[in-house]
Amino acid sequence: MVQKRNRCRNARKRSYHWGEFQFPLLGGRNYALCGKAKGGYLWDVDGREYIDYRMAFGPIILGHAYDEVDQKVIEEIQKGILFAMTGELEVAVAEMIVDMSPAIDMVRMACSGTEATMHAIRVARAYTGRDIIVKFEGNYHGMHDHTLWSTYAPVEAYGNRRSPIPVAASSGIPTAMRDFIIVLPFNDFDGFDRVMKSHGEQIAAVITEPCQGNCAAINPQPGFLELIRQRTEEHGCVFILDEVKTGFRIANGGAQEYYGIKPGPGNVCQVPWQRLPCGGLRRQA
């Protein structure tokens, strides 16, 4: 126990960063180190118990170390886990996603949400032959350079509402990437319309969370997602709906079902996986 306490104290003297921002477990620089977790609780290495309100930023909807899931994972691991080819379970899961989501007709697996959005953006650029991506301030779409803009910056850094400034989330993101991103305030009908009228023929995709989830929750104003759907179709863009937090949670069919968004050509949705480091990419033909 003394050794564990020493490890915990030593860790508190250090700061672990992702770029220039950090994700501490329990706030500030004096955060604890997690030792184990079960259900809705976790324990640090010193044995203190906490209620876990974060649940791994959302995906652990059944709770930590859920017995039924863990047992199935153990069974599958014993059969091997990496084959460089499609497995039977992948097909079964893909079919289940299609059955649960009427708007979806094709699924591609990924190892994380970050990879899923990277794939979605690449597909959108290949499909349209264009480069520019539109995203909304405060939305998080993974750790890659394409969309890690205007996510965590102070409000005053974003500039004027009519002409927002893309703010890189950390050092290490090439400034040249700014040429391929347009950022807008979420729920800004007029601003979105202006951008689509001015740049619609250059835009490959508009990516958004259905409702913002990094700030408790901010729902889309009535008609906002429908406006994105309409304008992307008019300008031949792809509408990427990032459902890492909403997929299979707010409805079986995700946000498209819950908010009543009619799918259309080129629609792509990212889907979360339960507990394990996986992701998915869904397509509407």
PDB file of N, CA and C in Angstrom, residues 47-119:
ATOM      1  N   GLY A  47      -7.099   2.934  -3.012  1.00  0.00           N
ATOM      2  CA  GLY A  47      -8.300   2.276  -2.512  1.00  0.00           C
ATOM      3  C   GLY A  47      -9.499   3.174  -2.306  1.00  0.00           C
ATOM      4  N   ARG A  48      -9.396   4.467  -2.655  1.00  0.00           N
ATOM      5  CA  ARG A  48     -10.545   5.365  -2.494  1.00  0.00           C
ATOM      6  C   ARG A  48     -11.578   5.101  -3.585  1.00  0.00           C
ATOM      7  N   GLU A  49     -12.818   5.131  -3.204  1.00  0.00           N
ATOM      8  CA  GLU A  49     -13.913   4.826  -4.130  1.00  0.00           C
ATOM      9  C   GLU A  49     -14.526   6.114  -4.687  1.00  0.00           C
ATOM     10  N   TYR A  50     -14.867   6.102  -5.973  1.00  0.00           N
ATOM     11  CA  TYR A  50     -15.483   7.257  -6.638  1.00  0.00           C
ATOM     12  C   TYR A  50     -16.683   6.792  -7.462  1.00  0.00           C
ATOM     13  N   ILE A  51     -17.660   7.660  -7.576  1.00  0.00           N
ATOM     14  CA  ILE A  51     -18.710   7.467  -8.573  1.00  0.00           C
ATOM     15  C   ILE A  51     -18.152   7.957  -9.907  1.00  0.00           C
ATOM     16  N   ASP A  52     -18.240   7.135 -10.923  1.00  0.00           N
ATOM     17  CA  ASP A  52     -17.682   7.502 -12.223  1.00  0.00           C
ATOM     18  C   ASP A  52     -18.769   8.116 -13.101  1.00  0.00           C
ATOM     19  N   TYR A  53     -18.761   9.438 -13.171  1.00  0.00           N
ATOM     20  CA  TYR A  53     -19.722  10.125 -14.029  1.00  0.00           C
ATOM     21  C   TYR A  53     -19.245  10.221 -15.476  1.00  0.00           C
ATOM     22  N   ARG A  54     -17.963   9.970 -15.712  1.00  0.00           N
ATOM     23  CA  ARG A  54     -17.417  10.099 -17.063  1.00  0.00           C
ATOM     24  C   ARG A  54     -17.639   8.851 -17.906  1.00  0.00           C
ATOM     25  N   MET A  55     -17.481   7.707 -17.312  1.00  0.00           N
ATOM     26  CA  MET A  55     -17.660   6.435 -18.017  1.00  0.00           C
ATOM     27  C   MET A  55     -16.907   6.415 -19.339  1.00  0.00           C
ATOM     28  N   ALA A  56     -15.596   6.728 -19.243  1.00  0.00           N
ATOM     29  CA  ALA A  56     -14.711   6.715 -20.422  1.00  0.00           C
ATOM     30  C   ALA A  56     -15.193   7.689 -21.488  1.00  0.00           C
ATOM     31  N   PHE A  57     -15.680   8.864 -21.053  1.00  0.00           N
ATOM     32  CA  PHE A  57     -16.214   9.886 -21.957  1.00  0.00           C
ATOM     33  C   PHE A  57     -17.448   9.399 -22.722  1.00  0.00           C
ATOM     34  N   GLY A  58     -18.168   8.422 -22.175  1.00  0.00           N
ATOM     35  CA  GLY A  58     -19.450   8.075 -22.775  1.00  0.00           C
ATOM     36  C   GLY A  58     -19.693   6.644 -23.195  1.00  0.00           C
ATOM     37  N   PRO A  59     -18.706   5.908 -23.699  1.00  0.00           N
ATOM     38  CA  PRO A  59     -19.038   4.626 -24.328  1.00  0.00           C
ATOM     39  C   PRO A  59     -19.417   3.502 -23.385  1.00  0.00           C
ATOM     40  N   ILE A  60     -19.114   3.603 -22.083  1.00  0.00           N
ATOM     41  CA  ILE A  60     -19.358   2.472 -21.186  1.00  0.00           C
ATOM     42  C   ILE A  60     -20.776   2.551 -20.649  1.00  0.00           C
ATOM     43  N   ILE A  61     -21.736   2.304 -21.521  1.00  0.00           N
ATOM     44  CA  ILE A  61     -23.137   2.505 -21.151  1.00  0.00           C
ATOM     45  C   ILE A  61     -23.662   1.377 -20.267  1.00  0.00           C
ATOM     46  N   LEU A  62     -22.983   0.237 -20.226  1.00  0.00           N
ATOM     47  CA  LEU A  62     -23.409  -0.867 -19.359  1.00  0.00           C
ATOM     48  C   LEU A  62     -22.649  -0.903 -18.047  1.00  0.00           C
ATOM     49  N   GLY A  63     -21.692   0.003 -17.887  1.00  0.00           N
ATOM     50  CA  GLY A  63     -20.879   0.020 -16.681  1.00  0.00           C
ATOM     51  C   GLY A  63     -19.573  -0.722 -16.881  1.00  0.00           C
ATOM     52  N   HIS A  64     -18.626  -0.447 -15.996  1.00  0.00           N
ATOM     53  CA  HIS A  64     -17.313  -1.085 -16.074  1.00  0.00           C
ATOM     54  C   HIS A  64     -17.418  -2.588 -15.797  1.00  0.00           C
ATOM     55  N   ALA A  65     -16.578  -3.359 -16.498  1.00  0.00           N
ATOM     56  CA  ALA A  65     -16.431  -4.800 -16.233  1.00  0.00           C
ATOM     57  C   ALA A  65     -17.784  -5.495 -16.165  1.00  0.00           C
ATOM     58  N   TYR A  66     -18.632  -5.226 -17.133  1.00  0.00           N
ATOM     59  CA  TYR A  66     -19.957  -5.858 -17.199  1.00  0.00           C
ATOM     60  C   TYR A  66     -19.763  -7.348 -17.479  1.00  0.00           C
ATOM     61  N   ASP A  67     -20.249  -8.191 -16.603  1.00  0.00           N
ATOM     62  CA  ASP A  67     -19.889  -9.614 -16.617  1.00  0.00           C
ATOM     63  C   ASP A  67     -20.197 -10.305 -17.943  1.00  0.00           C
ATOM     64  N   GLU A  68     -21.378 -10.081 -18.484  1.00  0.00           N
ATOM     65  CA  GLU A  68     -21.767 -10.764 -19.718  1.00  0.00           C
ATOM     66  C   GLU A  68     -20.857 -10.378 -20.885  1.00  0.00           C
ATOM     67  N   VAL A  69     -20.551  -9.077 -20.977  1.00  0.00           N
ATOM     68  CA  VAL A  69     -19.667  -8.605 -22.050  1.00  0.00           C
ATOM     69  C   VAL A  69     -18.256  -9.145 -21.846  1.00  0.00           C
ATOM     70  N   ASP A  70     -17.760  -9.067 -20.612  1.00  0.00           N
ATOM     71  CA  ASP A  70     -16.405  -9.538 -20.339  1.00  0.00           C
ATOM     72  C   ASP A  70     -16.247 -11.020 -20.680  1.00  0.00           C
ATOM     73  N   GLN A  71     -17.239 -11.821 -20.322  1.00  0.00           N
ATOM     74  CA  GLN A  71     -17.147 -13.253 -20.597  1.00  0.00           C
ATOM     75  C   GLN A  71     -17.107 -13.530 -22.099  1.00  0.00           C
ATOM     76  N   LYS A  72     -17.917 -12.801 -22.853  1.00  0.00           N
ATOM     77  CA  LYS A  72     -17.917 -12.982 -24.305  1.00  0.00           C
ATOM     78  C   LYS A  72     -16.584 -12.555 -24.903  1.00  0.00           C
ATOM     79  N   VAL A  73     -16.015 -11.457 -24.391  1.00  0.00           N
ATOM     80  CA  VAL A  73     -14.713 -11.004 -24.879  1.00  0.00           C
ATOM     81  C   VAL A  73     -13.641 -12.056 -24.602  1.00  0.00           C
ATOM     82  N   ILE A  74     -13.671 -12.618 -23.398  1.00  0.00           N
ATOM     83  CA  ILE A  74     -12.692 -13.661 -23.046  1.00  0.00           C
ATOM     84  C   ILE A  74     -12.819 -14.852 -24.002  1.00  0.00           C
ATOM     85  N   GLU A  75     -14.047 -15.245 -24.293  1.00  0.00           N
ATOM     86  CA  GLU A  75     -14.265 -16.379 -25.208  1.00  0.00           C
ATOM     87  C   GLU A  75     -13.699 -16.089 -26.600  1.00  0.00           C
ATOM     88  N   GLU A  76     -13.902 -14.880 -27.074  1.00  0.00           N
ATOM     89  CA  GLU A  76     -13.447 -14.541 -28.424  1.00  0.00           C
ATOM     90  C   GLU A  76     -11.934 -14.383 -28.475  1.00  0.00           C
ATOM     91  N   ILE A  77     -11.336 -13.821 -27.429  1.00  0.00           N
ATOM     92  CA  ILE A  77      -9.878 -13.666 -27.390  1.00  0.00           C
ATOM     93  C   ILE A  77      -9.192 -15.024 -27.482  1.00  0.00           C
ATOM     94  N   GLN A  78      -9.785 -16.026 -26.878  1.00  0.00           N
ATOM     95  CA  GLN A  78      -9.203 -17.361 -26.901  1.00  0.00           C
ATOM     96  C   GLN A  78      -9.226 -17.991 -28.295  1.00  0.00           C
ATOM     97  N   LYS A  79     -10.005 -17.388 -29.200  1.00  0.00           N
ATOM     98  CA  LYS A  79     -10.042 -17.864 -30.586  1.00  0.00           C
ATOM     99  C   LYS A  79      -9.072 -17.097 -31.474  1.00  0.00           C
ATOM    100  N   GLY A  80      -8.395 -16.081 -30.897  1.00  0.00           N
ATOM    101  CA  GLY A  80      -7.546 -15.199 -31.701  1.00  0.00           C
ATOM    102  C   GLY A  80      -8.292 -13.907 -31.991  1.00  0.00           C
ATOM    103  N   ILE A  81      -7.534 -12.801 -32.147  1.00  0.00           N
ATOM    104  CA  ILE A  81      -8.214 -11.509 -32.290  1.00  0.00           C
ATOM    105  C   ILE A  81      -7.831 -10.735 -33.549  1.00  0.00           C
ATOM    106  N   LEU A  82      -6.670 -11.014 -34.149  1.00  0.00           N
ATOM    107  CA  LEU A  82      -6.240 -10.284 -35.336  1.00  0.00           C
ATOM    108  C   LEU A  82      -5.983 -11.257 -36.469  1.00  0.00           C
ATOM    109  N   PHE A  83      -6.712 -11.095 -37.572  1.00  0.00           N
ATOM    110  CA  PHE A  83      -6.615 -12.053 -38.664  1.00  0.00           C
ATOM    111  C   PHE A  83      -6.280 -11.415 -40.008  1.00  0.00           C
ATOM    112  N   ALA A  84      -6.338 -10.104 -40.118  1.00  0.00           N
ATOM    113  CA  ALA A  84      -6.141  -9.410 -41.394  1.00  0.00           C
ATOM    114  C   ALA A  84      -7.137  -9.890 -42.441  1.00  0.00           C
ATOM    115  N   MET A  85      -8.310 -10.287 -41.994  1.00  0.00           N
ATOM    116  CA  MET A  85      -9.401 -10.664 -42.889  1.00  0.00           C
ATOM    117  C   MET A  85     -10.699 -10.588 -42.095  1.00  0.00           C
ATOM    118  N   THR A  86     -11.796 -10.593 -42.779  1.00  0.00           N
ATOM    119  CA  THR A  86     -13.093 -10.426 -42.138  1.00  0.00           C
ATOM    120  C   THR A  86     -13.466 -11.660 -41.325  1.00  0.00           C
ATOM    121  N   GLY A  87     -14.041 -11.418 -40.145  1.00  0.00           N
ATOM    122  CA  GLY A  87     -14.501 -12.496 -39.286  1.00  0.00           C
ATOM    123  C   GLY A  87     -16.018 -12.567 -39.246  1.00  0.00           C
ATOM    124  N   GLU A  88     -16.517 -13.695 -38.773  1.00  0.00           N
ATOM    125  CA  GLU A  88     -17.958 -13.924 -38.739  1.00  0.00           C
ATOM    126  C   GLU A  88     -18.676 -12.903 -37.863  1.00  0.00           C
ATOM    127  N   LEU A  89     -18.068 -12.547 -36.725  1.00  0.00           N
ATOM    128  CA  LEU A  89     -18.716 -11.591 -35.836  1.00  0.00           C
ATOM    129  C   LEU A  89     -18.843 -10.215 -36.468  1.00  0.00           C
ATOM    130  N   GLU A  90     -17.839  -9.813 -37.260  1.00  0.00           N
ATOM    131  CA  GLU A  90     -17.922  -8.516 -37.940  1.00  0.00           C
ATOM    132  C   GLU A  90     -19.141  -8.460 -38.852  1.00  0.00           C
ATOM    133  N   VAL A  91     -19.360  -9.538 -39.584  1.00  0.00           N
ATOM    134  CA  VAL A  91     -20.516  -9.600 -40.479  1.00  0.00           C
ATOM    135  C   VAL A  91     -21.811  -9.540 -39.682  1.00  0.00           C
ATOM    136  N   ALA A  92     -21.866 -10.289 -38.575  1.00  0.00           N
ATOM    137  CA  ALA A  92     -23.076 -10.303 -37.751  1.00  0.00           C
ATOM    138  C   ALA A  92     -23.374  -8.922 -37.175  1.00  0.00           C
ATOM    139  N   VAL A  93     -22.328  -8.232 -36.694  1.00  0.00           N
ATOM    140  CA  VAL A  93     -22.516  -6.893 -36.130  1.00  0.00           C
ATOM    141  C   VAL A  93     -22.952  -5.912 -37.214  1.00  0.00           C
ATOM    142  N   ALA A  94     -22.318  -5.994 -38.386  1.00  0.00           N
ATOM    143  CA  ALA A  94     -22.689  -5.102 -39.483  1.00  0.00           C
ATOM    144  C   ALA A  94     -24.144  -5.306 -39.884  1.00  0.00           C
ATOM    145  N   GLU A  95     -24.578  -6.561 -39.945  1.00  0.00           N
ATOM    146  CA  GLU A  95     -25.978  -6.838 -40.289  1.00  0.00           C
ATOM    147  C   GLU A  95     -26.924  -6.299 -39.224  1.00  0.00           C
ATOM    148  N   MET A  96     -26.521  -6.407 -37.963  1.00  0.00           N
ATOM    149  CA  MET A  96     -27.348  -5.882 -36.876  1.00  0.00           C
ATOM    150  C   MET A  96     -27.475  -4.363 -36.970  1.00  0.00           C
ATOM    151  N   ILE A  97     -26.365  -3.688 -37.287  1.00  0.00           N
ATOM    152  CA  ILE A  97     -26.404  -2.229 -37.435  1.00  0.00           C
ATOM    153  C   ILE A  97     -27.349  -1.828 -38.556  1.00  0.00           C
ATOM    154  N   VAL A  98     -27.269  -2.527 -39.678  1.00  0.00           N
ATOM    155  CA  VAL A  98     -28.152  -2.228 -40.812  1.00  0.00           C
ATOM    156  C   VAL A  98     -29.615  -2.451 -40.422  1.00  0.00           C
ATOM    157  N   ASP A  99     -29.886  -3.542 -39.700  1.00  0.00           N
ATOM    158  CA  ASP A  99     -31.259  -3.826 -39.276  1.00  0.00           C
ATOM    159  C   ASP A  99     -31.787  -2.775 -38.307  1.00  0.00           C
ATOM    160  N   MET A 100     -30.914  -2.283 -37.412  1.00  0.00           N
ATOM    161  CA  MET A 100     -31.339  -1.313 -36.407  1.00  0.00           C
ATOM    162  C   MET A 100     -31.437   0.100 -36.959  1.00  0.00           C
ATOM    163  N   SER A 101     -30.735   0.363 -38.057  1.00  0.00           N
ATOM    164  CA  SER A 101     -30.664   1.721 -38.594  1.00  0.00           C
ATOM    165  C   SER A 101     -31.166   1.713 -40.039  1.00  0.00           C
ATOM    166  N   PRO A 102     -32.415   2.036 -40.258  1.00  0.00           N
ATOM    167  CA  PRO A 102     -32.995   1.964 -41.604  1.00  0.00           C
ATOM    168  C   PRO A 102     -32.267   2.816 -42.633  1.00  0.00           C
ATOM    169  N   ALA A 103     -31.567   3.866 -42.184  1.00  0.00           N
ATOM    170  CA  ALA A 103     -30.875   4.748 -43.126  1.00  0.00           C
ATOM    171  C   ALA A 103     -29.547   4.179 -43.605  1.00  0.00           C
ATOM    172  N   ILE A 104     -29.108   3.054 -43.037  1.00  0.00           N
ATOM    173  CA  ILE A 104     -27.769   2.537 -43.310  1.00  0.00           C
ATOM    174  C   ILE A 104     -27.846   1.283 -44.171  1.00  0.00           C
ATOM    175  N   ASP A 105     -26.960   1.214 -45.159  1.00  0.00           N
ATOM    176  CA  ASP A 105     -26.932   0.009 -45.991  1.00  0.00           C
ATOM    177  C   ASP A 105     -25.528  -0.580 -46.143  1.00  0.00           C
ATOM    178  N   MET A 106     -24.512   0.059 -45.576  1.00  0.00           N
ATOM    179  CA  MET A 106     -23.154  -0.451 -45.677  1.00  0.00           C
ATOM    180  C   MET A 106     -22.374  -0.040 -44.441  1.00  0.00           C
ATOM    181  N   VAL A 107     -21.507  -0.930 -43.947  1.00  0.00           N
ATOM    182  CA  VAL A 107     -20.743  -0.675 -42.730  1.00  0.00           C
ATOM    183  C   VAL A 107     -19.279  -1.012 -42.959  1.00  0.00           C
ATOM    184  N   ARG A 108     -18.384  -0.173 -42.463  1.00  0.00           N
ATOM    185  CA  ARG A 108     -16.963  -0.475 -42.423  1.00  0.00           C
ATOM    186  C   ARG A 108     -16.483  -0.350 -40.983  1.00  0.00           C
ATOM    187  N   MET A 109     -15.757  -1.353 -40.515  1.00  0.00           N
ATOM    188  CA  MET A 109     -15.245  -1.346 -39.150  1.00  0.00           C
ATOM    189  C   MET A 109     -13.986  -0.478 -39.048  1.00  0.00           C
ATOM    190  N   ALA A 110     -13.754   0.043 -37.854  1.00  0.00           N
ATOM    191  CA  ALA A 110     -12.543   0.815 -37.566  1.00  0.00           C
ATOM    192  C   ALA A 110     -12.127   0.509 -36.139  1.00  0.00           C
ATOM    193  N   CYS A 111     -10.911   0.910 -35.780  1.00  0.00           N
ATOM    194  CA  CYS A 111     -10.385   0.625 -34.444  1.00  0.00           C
ATOM    195  C   CYS A 111     -10.715   1.721 -33.437  1.00  0.00           C
ATOM    196  N   SER A 112     -11.193   2.868 -33.903  1.00  0.00           N
ATOM    197  CA  SER A 112     -11.516   3.969 -32.998  1.00  0.00           C
ATOM    198  C   SER A 112     -12.407   4.957 -33.722  1.00  0.00           C
ATOM    199  N   GLY A 113     -13.024   5.861 -32.943  1.00  0.00           N
ATOM    200  CA  GLY A 113     -13.813   6.921 -33.549  1.00  0.00           C
ATOM    201  C   GLY A 113     -12.965   7.852 -34.387  1.00  0.00           C
ATOM    202  N   THR A 114     -11.733   8.123 -33.936  1.00  0.00           N
ATOM    203  CA  THR A 114     -10.833   8.979 -34.705  1.00  0.00           C
ATOM    204  C   THR A 114     -10.611   8.409 -36.104  1.00  0.00           C
ATOM    205  N   GLU A 115     -10.345   7.106 -36.167  1.00  0.00           N
ATOM    206  CA  GLU A 115     -10.127   6.490 -37.480  1.00  0.00           C
ATOM    207  C   GLU A 115     -11.400   6.512 -38.315  1.00  0.00           C
ATOM    208  N   ALA A 116     -12.541   6.343 -37.666  1.00  0.00           N
ATOM    209  CA  ALA A 116     -13.798   6.356 -38.408  1.00  0.00           C
ATOM    210  C   ALA A 116     -14.045   7.709 -39.075  1.00  0.00           C
ATOM    211  N   THR A 117     -13.785   8.809 -38.345  1.00  0.00           N
ATOM    212  CA  THR A 117     -13.991  10.119 -38.958  1.00  0.00           C
ATOM    213  C   THR A 117     -12.936  10.411 -40.022  1.00  0.00           C
ATOM    214  N   MET A 118     -11.708   9.921 -39.826  1.00  0.00           N
ATOM    215  CA  MET A 118     -10.687  10.078 -40.874  1.00  0.00           C
ATOM    216  C   MET A 118     -11.121   9.370 -42.143  1.00  0.00           C
ATOM    217  N   HIS A 119     -11.623   8.147 -41.997  1.00  0.00           N
ATOM    218  CA  HIS A 119     -12.118   7.410 -43.163  1.00  0.00           C
ATOM    219  C   HIS A 119     -13.275   8.160 -43.821  1.00  0.00           C
TER     220      HIS A 119
END
